[in-house]
Coordinates of C-alpha atoms (C1' of nucleotides) in Angstrom, one line a residue:
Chain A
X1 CA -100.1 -166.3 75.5
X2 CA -98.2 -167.9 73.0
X3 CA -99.4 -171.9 72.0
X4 CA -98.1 -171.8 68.4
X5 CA -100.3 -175.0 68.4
X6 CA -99.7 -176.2 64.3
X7 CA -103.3 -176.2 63.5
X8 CA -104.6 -173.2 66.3
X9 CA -103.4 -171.1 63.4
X10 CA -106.3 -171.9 61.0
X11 CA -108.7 -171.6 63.6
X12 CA -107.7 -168.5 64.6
X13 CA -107.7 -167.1 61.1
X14 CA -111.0 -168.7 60.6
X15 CA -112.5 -167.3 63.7
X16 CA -111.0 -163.7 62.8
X17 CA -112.7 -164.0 59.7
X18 CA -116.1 -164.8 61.1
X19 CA -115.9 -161.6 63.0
X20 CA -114.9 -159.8 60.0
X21 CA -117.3 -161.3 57.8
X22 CA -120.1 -160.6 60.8
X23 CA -119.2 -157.0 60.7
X24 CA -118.4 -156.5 57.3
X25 CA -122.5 -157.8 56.5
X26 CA -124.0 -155.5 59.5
X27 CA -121.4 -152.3 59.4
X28 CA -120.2 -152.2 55.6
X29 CA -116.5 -151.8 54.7
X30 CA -115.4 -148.7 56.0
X31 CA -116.9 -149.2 59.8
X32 CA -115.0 -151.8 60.1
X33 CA -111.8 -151.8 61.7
X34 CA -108.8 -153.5 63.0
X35 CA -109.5 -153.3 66.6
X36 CA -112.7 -154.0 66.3
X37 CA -112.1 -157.4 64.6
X38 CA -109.3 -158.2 66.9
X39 CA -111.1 -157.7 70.1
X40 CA -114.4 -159.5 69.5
X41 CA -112.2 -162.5 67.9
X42 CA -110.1 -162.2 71.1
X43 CA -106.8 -161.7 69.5
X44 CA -104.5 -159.0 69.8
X45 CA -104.4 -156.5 67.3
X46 CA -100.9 -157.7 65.9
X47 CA -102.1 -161.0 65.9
X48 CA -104.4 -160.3 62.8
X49 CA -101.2 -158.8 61.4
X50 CA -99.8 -161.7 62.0
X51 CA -101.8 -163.9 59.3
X52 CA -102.2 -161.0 56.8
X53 CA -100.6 -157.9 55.3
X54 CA -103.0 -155.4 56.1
X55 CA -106.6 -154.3 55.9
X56 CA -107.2 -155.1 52.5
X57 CA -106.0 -158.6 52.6
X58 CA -108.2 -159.6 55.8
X59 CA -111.7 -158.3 53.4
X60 CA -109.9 -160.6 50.6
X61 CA -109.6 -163.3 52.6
X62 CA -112.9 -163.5 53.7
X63 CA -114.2 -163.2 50.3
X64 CA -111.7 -166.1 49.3
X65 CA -112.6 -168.1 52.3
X66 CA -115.9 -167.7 50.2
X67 CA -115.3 -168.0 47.2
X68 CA -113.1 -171.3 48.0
X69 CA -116.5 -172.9 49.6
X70 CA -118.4 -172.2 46.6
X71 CA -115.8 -174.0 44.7
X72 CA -116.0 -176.8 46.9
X73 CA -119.5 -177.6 46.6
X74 CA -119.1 -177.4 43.1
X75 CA -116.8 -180.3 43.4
X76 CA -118.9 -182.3 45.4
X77 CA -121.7 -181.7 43.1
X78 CA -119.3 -182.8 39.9
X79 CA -118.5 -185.9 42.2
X80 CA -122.1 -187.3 42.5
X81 CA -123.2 -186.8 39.3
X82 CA -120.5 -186.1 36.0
X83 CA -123.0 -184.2 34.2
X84 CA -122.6 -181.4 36.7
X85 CA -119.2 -180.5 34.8
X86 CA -121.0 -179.4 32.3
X87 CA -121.4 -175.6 31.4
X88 CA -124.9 -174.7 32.1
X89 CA -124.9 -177.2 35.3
X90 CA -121.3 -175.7 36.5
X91 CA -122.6 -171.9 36.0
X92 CA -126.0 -172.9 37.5
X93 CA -124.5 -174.1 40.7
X94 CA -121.9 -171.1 40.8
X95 CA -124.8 -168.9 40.3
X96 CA -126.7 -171.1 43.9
X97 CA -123.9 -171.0 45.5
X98 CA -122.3 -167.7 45.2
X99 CA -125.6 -165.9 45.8
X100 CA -125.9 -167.7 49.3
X101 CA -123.2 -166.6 50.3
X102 CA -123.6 -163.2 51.5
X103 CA -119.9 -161.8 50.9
X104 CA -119.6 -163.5 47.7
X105 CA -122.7 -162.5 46.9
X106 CA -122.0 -158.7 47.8
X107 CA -118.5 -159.1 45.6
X108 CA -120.8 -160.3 42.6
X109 CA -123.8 -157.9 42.6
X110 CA -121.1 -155.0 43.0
X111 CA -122.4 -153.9 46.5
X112 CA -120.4 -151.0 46.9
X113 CA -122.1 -149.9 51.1
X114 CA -120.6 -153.2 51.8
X115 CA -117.6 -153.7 49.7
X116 CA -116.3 -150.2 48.3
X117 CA -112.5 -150.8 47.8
X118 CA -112.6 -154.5 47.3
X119 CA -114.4 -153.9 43.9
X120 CA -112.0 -151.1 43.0
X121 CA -108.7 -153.3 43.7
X122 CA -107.2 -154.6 40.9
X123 CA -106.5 -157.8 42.9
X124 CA -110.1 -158.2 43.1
X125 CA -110.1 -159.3 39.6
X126 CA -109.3 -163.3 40.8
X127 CA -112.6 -163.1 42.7
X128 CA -115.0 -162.0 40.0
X129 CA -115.2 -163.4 36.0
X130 CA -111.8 -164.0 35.1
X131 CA -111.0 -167.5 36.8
X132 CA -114.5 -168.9 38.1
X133 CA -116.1 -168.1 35.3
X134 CA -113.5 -168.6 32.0
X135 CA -111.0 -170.6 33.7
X136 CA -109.2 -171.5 30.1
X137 CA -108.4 -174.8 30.9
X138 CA -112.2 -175.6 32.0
X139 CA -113.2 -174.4 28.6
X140 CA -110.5 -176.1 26.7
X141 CA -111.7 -179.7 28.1
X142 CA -115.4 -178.9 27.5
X143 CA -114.5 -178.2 23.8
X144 CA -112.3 -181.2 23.5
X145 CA -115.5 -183.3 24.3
X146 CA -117.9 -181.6 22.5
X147 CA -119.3 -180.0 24.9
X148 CA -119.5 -176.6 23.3
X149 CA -121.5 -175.3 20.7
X150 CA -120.8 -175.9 17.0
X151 CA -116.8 -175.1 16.5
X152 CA -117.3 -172.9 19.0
X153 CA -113.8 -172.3 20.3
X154 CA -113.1 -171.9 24.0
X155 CA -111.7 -168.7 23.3
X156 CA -114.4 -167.4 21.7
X157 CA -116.6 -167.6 24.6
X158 CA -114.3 -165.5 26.7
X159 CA -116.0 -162.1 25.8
X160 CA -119.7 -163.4 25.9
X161 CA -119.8 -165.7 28.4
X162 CA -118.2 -163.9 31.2
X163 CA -120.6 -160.7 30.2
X164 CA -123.8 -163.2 30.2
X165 CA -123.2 -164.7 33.6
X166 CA -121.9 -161.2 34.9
X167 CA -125.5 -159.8 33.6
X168 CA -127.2 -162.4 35.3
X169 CA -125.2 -161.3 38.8
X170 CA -125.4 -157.7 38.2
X171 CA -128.8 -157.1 37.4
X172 CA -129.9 -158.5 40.4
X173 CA -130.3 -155.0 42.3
X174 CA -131.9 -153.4 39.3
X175 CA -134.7 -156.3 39.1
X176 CA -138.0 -154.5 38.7
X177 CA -140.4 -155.2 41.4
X178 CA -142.5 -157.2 39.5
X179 CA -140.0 -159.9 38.7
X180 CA -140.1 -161.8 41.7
X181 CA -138.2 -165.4 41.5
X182 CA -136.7 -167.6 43.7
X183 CA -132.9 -168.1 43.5
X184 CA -133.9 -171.8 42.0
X185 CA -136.0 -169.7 39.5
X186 CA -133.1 -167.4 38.8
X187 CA -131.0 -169.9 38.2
X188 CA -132.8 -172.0 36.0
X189 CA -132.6 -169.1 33.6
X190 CA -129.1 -169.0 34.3
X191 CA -129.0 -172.3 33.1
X192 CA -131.1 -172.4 30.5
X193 CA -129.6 -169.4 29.0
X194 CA -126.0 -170.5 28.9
X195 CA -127.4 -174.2 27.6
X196 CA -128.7 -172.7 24.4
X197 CA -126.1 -169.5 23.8
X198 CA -123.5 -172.1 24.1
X199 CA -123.9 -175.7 24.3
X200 CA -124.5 -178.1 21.4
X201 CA -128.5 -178.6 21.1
X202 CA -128.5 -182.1 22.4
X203 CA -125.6 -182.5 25.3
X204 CA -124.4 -186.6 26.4
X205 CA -126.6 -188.4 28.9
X206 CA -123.4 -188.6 30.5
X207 CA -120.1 -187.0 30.9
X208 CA -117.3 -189.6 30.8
X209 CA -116.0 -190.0 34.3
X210 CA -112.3 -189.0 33.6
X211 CA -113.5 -186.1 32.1
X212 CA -115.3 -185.2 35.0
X213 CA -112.2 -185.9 36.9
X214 CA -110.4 -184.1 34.6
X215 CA -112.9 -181.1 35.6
X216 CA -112.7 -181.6 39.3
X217 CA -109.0 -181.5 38.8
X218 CA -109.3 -178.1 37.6
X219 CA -111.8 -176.4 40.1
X220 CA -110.5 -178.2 42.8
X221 CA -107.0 -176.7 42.0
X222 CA -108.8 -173.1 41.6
X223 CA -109.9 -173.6 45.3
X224 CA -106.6 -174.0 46.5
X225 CA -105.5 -170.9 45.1
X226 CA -108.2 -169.3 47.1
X227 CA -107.7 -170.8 50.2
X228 CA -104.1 -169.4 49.4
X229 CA -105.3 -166.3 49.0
X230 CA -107.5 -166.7 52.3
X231 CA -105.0 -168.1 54.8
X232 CA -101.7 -167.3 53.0
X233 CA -99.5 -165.8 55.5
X234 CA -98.6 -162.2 56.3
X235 CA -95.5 -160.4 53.8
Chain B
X1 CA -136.6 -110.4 24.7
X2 CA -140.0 -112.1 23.9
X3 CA -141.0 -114.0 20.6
X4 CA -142.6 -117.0 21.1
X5 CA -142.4 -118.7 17.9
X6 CA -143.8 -121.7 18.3
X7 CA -140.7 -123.9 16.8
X8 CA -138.1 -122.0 18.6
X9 CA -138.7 -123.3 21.6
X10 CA -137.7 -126.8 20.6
X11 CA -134.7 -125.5 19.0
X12 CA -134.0 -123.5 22.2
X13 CA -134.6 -126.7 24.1
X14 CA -132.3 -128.3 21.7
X15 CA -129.4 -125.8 22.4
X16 CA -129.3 -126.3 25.8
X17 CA -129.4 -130.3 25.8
X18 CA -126.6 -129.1 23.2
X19 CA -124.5 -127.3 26.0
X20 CA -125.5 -130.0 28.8
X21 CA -124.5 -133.1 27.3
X22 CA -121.1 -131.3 26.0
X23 CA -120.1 -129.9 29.7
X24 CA -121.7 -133.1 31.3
X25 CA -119.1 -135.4 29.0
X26 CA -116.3 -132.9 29.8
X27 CA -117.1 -132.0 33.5
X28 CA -118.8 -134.9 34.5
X29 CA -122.5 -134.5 36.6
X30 CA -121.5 -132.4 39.9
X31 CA -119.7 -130.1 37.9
X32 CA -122.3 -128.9 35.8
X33 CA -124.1 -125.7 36.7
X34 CA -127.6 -124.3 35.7
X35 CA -126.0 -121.3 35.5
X36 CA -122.7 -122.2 33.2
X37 CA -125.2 -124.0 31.1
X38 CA -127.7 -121.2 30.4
X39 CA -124.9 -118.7 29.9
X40 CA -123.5 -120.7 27.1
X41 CA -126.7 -121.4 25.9
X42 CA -127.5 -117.5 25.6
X43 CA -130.4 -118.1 28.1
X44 CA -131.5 -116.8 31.4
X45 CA -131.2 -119.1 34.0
X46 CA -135.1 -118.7 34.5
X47 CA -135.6 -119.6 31.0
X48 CA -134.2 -123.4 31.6
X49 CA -136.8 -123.7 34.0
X50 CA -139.2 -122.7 31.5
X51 CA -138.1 -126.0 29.7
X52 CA -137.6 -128.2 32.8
X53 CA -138.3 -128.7 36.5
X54 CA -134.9 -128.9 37.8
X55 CA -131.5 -130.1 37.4
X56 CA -132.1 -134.0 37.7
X57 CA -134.9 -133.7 34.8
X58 CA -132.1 -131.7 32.2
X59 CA -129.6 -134.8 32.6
X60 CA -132.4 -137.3 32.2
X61 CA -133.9 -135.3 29.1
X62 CA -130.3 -135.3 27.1
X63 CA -130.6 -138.9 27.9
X64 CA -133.6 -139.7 26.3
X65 CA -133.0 -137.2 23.6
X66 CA -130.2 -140.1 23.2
X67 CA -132.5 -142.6 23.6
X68 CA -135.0 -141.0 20.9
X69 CA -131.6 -141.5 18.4
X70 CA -131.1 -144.5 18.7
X71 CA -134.3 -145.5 18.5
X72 CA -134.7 -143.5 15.5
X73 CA -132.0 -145.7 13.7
X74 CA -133.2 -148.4 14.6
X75 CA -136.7 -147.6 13.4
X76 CA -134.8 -146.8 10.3
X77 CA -133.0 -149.9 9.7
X78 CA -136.3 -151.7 10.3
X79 CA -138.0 -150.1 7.4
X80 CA -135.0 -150.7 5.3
X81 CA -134.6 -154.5 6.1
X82 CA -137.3 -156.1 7.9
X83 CA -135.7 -158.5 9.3
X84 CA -134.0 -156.4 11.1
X85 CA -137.0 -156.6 13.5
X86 CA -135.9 -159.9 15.0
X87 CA -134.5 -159.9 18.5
X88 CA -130.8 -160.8 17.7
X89 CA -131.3 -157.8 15.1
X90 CA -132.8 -155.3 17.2
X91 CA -130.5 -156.1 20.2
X92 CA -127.5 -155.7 17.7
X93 CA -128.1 -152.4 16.4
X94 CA -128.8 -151.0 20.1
X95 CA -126.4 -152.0 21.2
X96 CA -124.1 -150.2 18.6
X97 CA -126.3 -147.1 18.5
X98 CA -126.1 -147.0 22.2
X99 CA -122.7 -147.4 22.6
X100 CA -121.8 -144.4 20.2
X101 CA -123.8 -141.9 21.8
X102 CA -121.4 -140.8 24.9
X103 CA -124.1 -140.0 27.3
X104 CA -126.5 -143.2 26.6
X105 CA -123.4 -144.9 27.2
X106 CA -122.7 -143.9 30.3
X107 CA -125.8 -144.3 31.6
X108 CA -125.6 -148.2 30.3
X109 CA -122.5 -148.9 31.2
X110 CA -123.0 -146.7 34.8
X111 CA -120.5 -144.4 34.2
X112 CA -120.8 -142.9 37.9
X113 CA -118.2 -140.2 37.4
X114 CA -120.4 -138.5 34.4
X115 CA -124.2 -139.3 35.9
X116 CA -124.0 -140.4 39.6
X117 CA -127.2 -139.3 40.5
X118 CA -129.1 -140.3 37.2
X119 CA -128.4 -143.5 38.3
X120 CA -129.3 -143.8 41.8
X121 CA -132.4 -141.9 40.5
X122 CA -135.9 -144.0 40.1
X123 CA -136.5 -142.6 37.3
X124 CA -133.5 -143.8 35.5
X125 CA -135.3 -146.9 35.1
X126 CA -137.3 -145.6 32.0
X127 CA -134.1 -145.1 30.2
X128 CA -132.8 -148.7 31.1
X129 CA -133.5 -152.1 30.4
X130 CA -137.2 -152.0 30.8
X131 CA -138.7 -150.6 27.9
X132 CA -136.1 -150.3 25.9
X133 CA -135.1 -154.1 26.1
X134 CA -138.5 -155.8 26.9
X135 CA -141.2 -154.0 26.0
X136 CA -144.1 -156.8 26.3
X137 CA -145.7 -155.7 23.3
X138 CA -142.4 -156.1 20.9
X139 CA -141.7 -159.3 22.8
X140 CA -145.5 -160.7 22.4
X141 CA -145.3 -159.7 18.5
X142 CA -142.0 -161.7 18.7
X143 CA -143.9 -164.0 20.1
X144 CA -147.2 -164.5 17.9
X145 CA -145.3 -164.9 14.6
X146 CA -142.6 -167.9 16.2
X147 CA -139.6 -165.8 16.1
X148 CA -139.2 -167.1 20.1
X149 CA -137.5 -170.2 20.8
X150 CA -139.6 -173.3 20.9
X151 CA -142.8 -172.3 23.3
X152 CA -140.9 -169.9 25.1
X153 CA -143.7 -167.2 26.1
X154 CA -142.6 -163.2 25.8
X155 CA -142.7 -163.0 30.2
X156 CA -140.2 -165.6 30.1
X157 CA -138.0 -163.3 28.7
X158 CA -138.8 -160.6 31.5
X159 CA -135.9 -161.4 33.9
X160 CA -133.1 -163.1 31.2
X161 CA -133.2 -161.1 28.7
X162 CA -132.7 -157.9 29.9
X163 CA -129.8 -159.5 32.2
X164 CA -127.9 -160.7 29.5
X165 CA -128.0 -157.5 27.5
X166 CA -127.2 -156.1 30.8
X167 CA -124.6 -158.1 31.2
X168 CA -122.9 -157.0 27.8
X169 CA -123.5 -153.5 28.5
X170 CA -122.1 -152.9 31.8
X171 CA -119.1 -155.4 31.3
X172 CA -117.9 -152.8 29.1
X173 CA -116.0 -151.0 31.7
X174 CA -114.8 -154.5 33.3
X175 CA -113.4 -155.9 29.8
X176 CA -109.4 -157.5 31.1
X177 CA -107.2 -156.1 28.7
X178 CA -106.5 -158.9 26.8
X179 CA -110.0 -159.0 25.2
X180 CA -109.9 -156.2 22.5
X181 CA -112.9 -156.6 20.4
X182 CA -114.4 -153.8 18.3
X183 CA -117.8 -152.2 18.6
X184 CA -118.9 -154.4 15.8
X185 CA -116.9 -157.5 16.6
X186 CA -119.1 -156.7 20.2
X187 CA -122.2 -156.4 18.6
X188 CA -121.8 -159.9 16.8
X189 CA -121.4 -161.4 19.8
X190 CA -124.2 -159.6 21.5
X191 CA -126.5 -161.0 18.2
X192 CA -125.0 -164.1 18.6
X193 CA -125.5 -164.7 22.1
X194 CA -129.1 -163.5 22.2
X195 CA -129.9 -165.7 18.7
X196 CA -129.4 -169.2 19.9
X197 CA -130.2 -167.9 23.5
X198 CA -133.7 -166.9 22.6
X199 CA -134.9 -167.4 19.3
X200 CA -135.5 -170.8 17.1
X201 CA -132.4 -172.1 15.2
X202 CA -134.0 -171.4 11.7
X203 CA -135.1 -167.8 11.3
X204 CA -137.5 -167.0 8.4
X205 CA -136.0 -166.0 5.4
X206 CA -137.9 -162.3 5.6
X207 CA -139.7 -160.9 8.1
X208 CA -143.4 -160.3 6.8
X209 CA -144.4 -156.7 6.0
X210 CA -146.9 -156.0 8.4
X211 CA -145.2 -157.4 11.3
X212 CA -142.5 -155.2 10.9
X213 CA -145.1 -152.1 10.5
X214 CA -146.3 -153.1 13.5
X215 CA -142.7 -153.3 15.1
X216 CA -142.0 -150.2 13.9
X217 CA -145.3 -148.5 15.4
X218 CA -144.2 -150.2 19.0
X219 CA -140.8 -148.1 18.4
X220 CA -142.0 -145.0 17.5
X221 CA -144.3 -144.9 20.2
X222 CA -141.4 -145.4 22.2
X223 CA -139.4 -142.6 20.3
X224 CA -142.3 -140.7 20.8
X225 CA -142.7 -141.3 24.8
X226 CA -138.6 -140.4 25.1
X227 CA -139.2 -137.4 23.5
X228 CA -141.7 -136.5 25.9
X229 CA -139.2 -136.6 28.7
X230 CA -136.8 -134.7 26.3
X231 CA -139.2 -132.0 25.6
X232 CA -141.8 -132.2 28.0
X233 CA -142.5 -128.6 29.2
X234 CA -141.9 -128.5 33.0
X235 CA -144.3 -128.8 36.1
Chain C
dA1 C1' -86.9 -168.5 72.3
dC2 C1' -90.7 -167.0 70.2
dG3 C1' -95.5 -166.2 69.4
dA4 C1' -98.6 -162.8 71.1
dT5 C1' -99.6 -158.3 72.5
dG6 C1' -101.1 -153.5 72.9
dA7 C1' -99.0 -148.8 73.5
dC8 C1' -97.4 -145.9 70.1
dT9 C1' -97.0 -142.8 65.9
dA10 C1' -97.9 -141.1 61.4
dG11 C1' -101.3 -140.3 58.5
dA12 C1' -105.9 -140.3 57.5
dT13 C1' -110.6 -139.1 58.9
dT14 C1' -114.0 -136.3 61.0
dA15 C1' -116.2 -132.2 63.4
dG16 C1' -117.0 -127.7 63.6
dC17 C1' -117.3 -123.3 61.4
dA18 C1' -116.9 -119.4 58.3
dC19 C1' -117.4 -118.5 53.7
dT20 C1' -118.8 -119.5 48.8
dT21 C1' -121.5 -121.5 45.4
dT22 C1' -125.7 -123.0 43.4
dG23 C1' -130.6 -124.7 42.6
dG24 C1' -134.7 -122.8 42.2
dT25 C1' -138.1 -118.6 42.6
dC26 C1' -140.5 -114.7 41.3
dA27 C1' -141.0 -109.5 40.9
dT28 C1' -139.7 -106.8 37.2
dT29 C1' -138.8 -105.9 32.4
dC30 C1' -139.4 -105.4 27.5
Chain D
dG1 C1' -146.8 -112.8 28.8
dA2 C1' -142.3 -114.7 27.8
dA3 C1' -137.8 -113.9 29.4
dT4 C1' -134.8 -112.5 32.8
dG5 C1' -131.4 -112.2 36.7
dA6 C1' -131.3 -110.4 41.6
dC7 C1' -132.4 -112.9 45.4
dC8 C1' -132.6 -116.5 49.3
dA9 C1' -132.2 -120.8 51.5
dA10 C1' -129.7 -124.7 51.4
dA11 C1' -126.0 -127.3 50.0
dG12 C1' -121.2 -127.4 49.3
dT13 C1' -116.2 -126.1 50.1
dG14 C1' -112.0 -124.9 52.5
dC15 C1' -109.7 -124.7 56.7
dT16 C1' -108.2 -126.0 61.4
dA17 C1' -108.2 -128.6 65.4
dA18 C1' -109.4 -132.7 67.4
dT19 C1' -110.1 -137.6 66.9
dC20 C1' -109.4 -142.1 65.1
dT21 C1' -107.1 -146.0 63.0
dA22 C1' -103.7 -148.8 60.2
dG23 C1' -99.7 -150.7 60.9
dT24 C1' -95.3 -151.3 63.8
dC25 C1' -92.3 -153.0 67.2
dA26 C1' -90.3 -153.2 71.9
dT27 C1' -91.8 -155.8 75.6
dC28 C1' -94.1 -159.6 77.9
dG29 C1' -95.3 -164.3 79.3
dT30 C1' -94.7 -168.9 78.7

DNA sequence: ACGATGACTAGATTAGCACTTTGGTCATTC
DNA sequence: GAATGACCAAAGTGCTAATCTAGTCATCGT
């Protein structure tokens, strides 16, 4: 039944994902399949081909669609309150965020039951480190205002930082049983970490609103290109 | 042929870590067999068992025979320098020592194609972060003589610390091409990272002797318990 | 006229089975 | 009594047939 309905299209691909997020959590990656999505989503197979490529594309999708929300609170965090934008705040928040989301969170602590090829795809590499973490022009600002370390360069952090934050992710299976925190906990370590490894000792009581906008700017952009990534139409 | 000289057995033991870690670095893990390994090693396959319980325990003993090496330098640089017991120190040279011994580094960075099993294995955990990173009783020395950031007590360190050397370790594999550091451009960072991360901004000019005897004694000990694995006659 | 569909096909995956290899043991040897 | 290698159960491998699934596209319904 065709309704071609402008906006039907996003919910569709929204409602596909669901399913495909739903299963991807309880099956793991290679149980899932094509059909399966299609039918509990009600669509027709084709359909799903319709708004992506192929099977790889639909488990991207659903970990942009994720990755893109986790943005998005991070904007709306930087709106309320401009000292969010700084790094240990920014990083803390990603670390909340991504971890509560279960996808995003599977991407992050290298799941493999429940991700497999995602983490082995080249094109997986916009997810992880690279852009949320490092995005260039996020570290260029904060050093413009002082808001790094010494003369600590922006490009300088881009072998440490990324390797700090990714520890913090990654060791999150291998914590010993007797470490038991809360995600708060966790990420008050996060935090606190990144603060001293690579802030100036004493930090503004306030960031400067257009540098905050400046910030927003910047992630907000980033969440574009993953909703791009998440609803951008078949080849 | 029997002779039981005491000291040959070591040596024997020695020889066939010798042959395992060479085929296990070639081969990789699943193609290593008891049997290719005692027949270069001029043994009977019997005889290996003499040595260890099974297969798993040969991989994990060529690893802490690793382990046991890199522990030995750093014991070494300790006594040379003692300041070389201070975290960003310590961490430093592990990480270097580490990192040029091909089997500790694959079990560091999770090299699954060489040790698969080793690391799904509980017992794994020994040669990880744990002890090696956060023994309590280096961290409490740390501690006692305020070579710790501010108030920050040793079981703070329990969850970030080993995350963040984690977190350089295993980002090894992920590095994007356009980051090319060297081993030792690496390690700075690692010191670097963990120094304003952990300890206070103003480090003592020299380390006093006996805390660095007793620094050294904590390492040996744990030399000592790796070789145990290593050598540790079976069942 | 065109979005949506599901039957269809090629290629990948799995099941079943004979055969081979290998971890681990232990009676025998020196 | 230390060292060995023939031995055995169990795990692994290769092979084929049968099954399943990703992706396509002619057809359908609106």
């Amino acid at each position: 039944m065709a309704r071609g309905q402008p906006a039907d299209r996003r919910e569709r691909a929204d409602r596909i994902l669901d399913v495909t997020a739903d299963l991807l959590l309880r099956w793991g990656h290679r149980r899932v399949t094509i059909d399966e999505v299609a039918g509990r989503a009600g669509v027709g197979k084709g359909t799903v081909y319709l708004h992506w490529s192929g099977r790889e594309q639909i488990f991207l999708a659903v970990a942009a669609r994720e990755a893109a929300g986790a943005i998005d609170a991070v904007v709306a965090a930087m709106r309320a309150d401009t000292r969010e934008v700084l790094l240990h705040r920014y990083m803390r928040r990603l670390f909340v965020e991504a971890m509560q989301r279960p996808v995003l969170r599977a991407v992050f602590t290298r799941d493999a039951e429940t991700l497999d090829r995602l983490l082995a795809d080249p094109r997986r590499r916009p997810l992880e480190g690279a852009k949320l973490v490092a995005s260039r022009e996020y570290l260029g600002l904060l050093g413009e205002h002082g808001l790094l370390r010494d003369g600590l360069r922006p490009e300088d952090l881009d072998y440490p930082l990324p390797a700090v934050v990714y520890g913090f992710f990654a060791s999150e299976p291998l914590l010993s049983h007797e470490v038991v925190l809360g995600l708060e906990e966790k990420a008050d370590h996060v935090a606190d970490t990144l603060h001293h490894a690579f802030e100036p000792p004493t930090l503004p009581r306030s960031v400067p609103r257009p540098v905050a906008v400046k910030a927003i700017e910047i992630f907000e952009q980033l969440a574009r290109e993953f909703r791009e990534v998440t609803y951008g139409s078949a080849k």
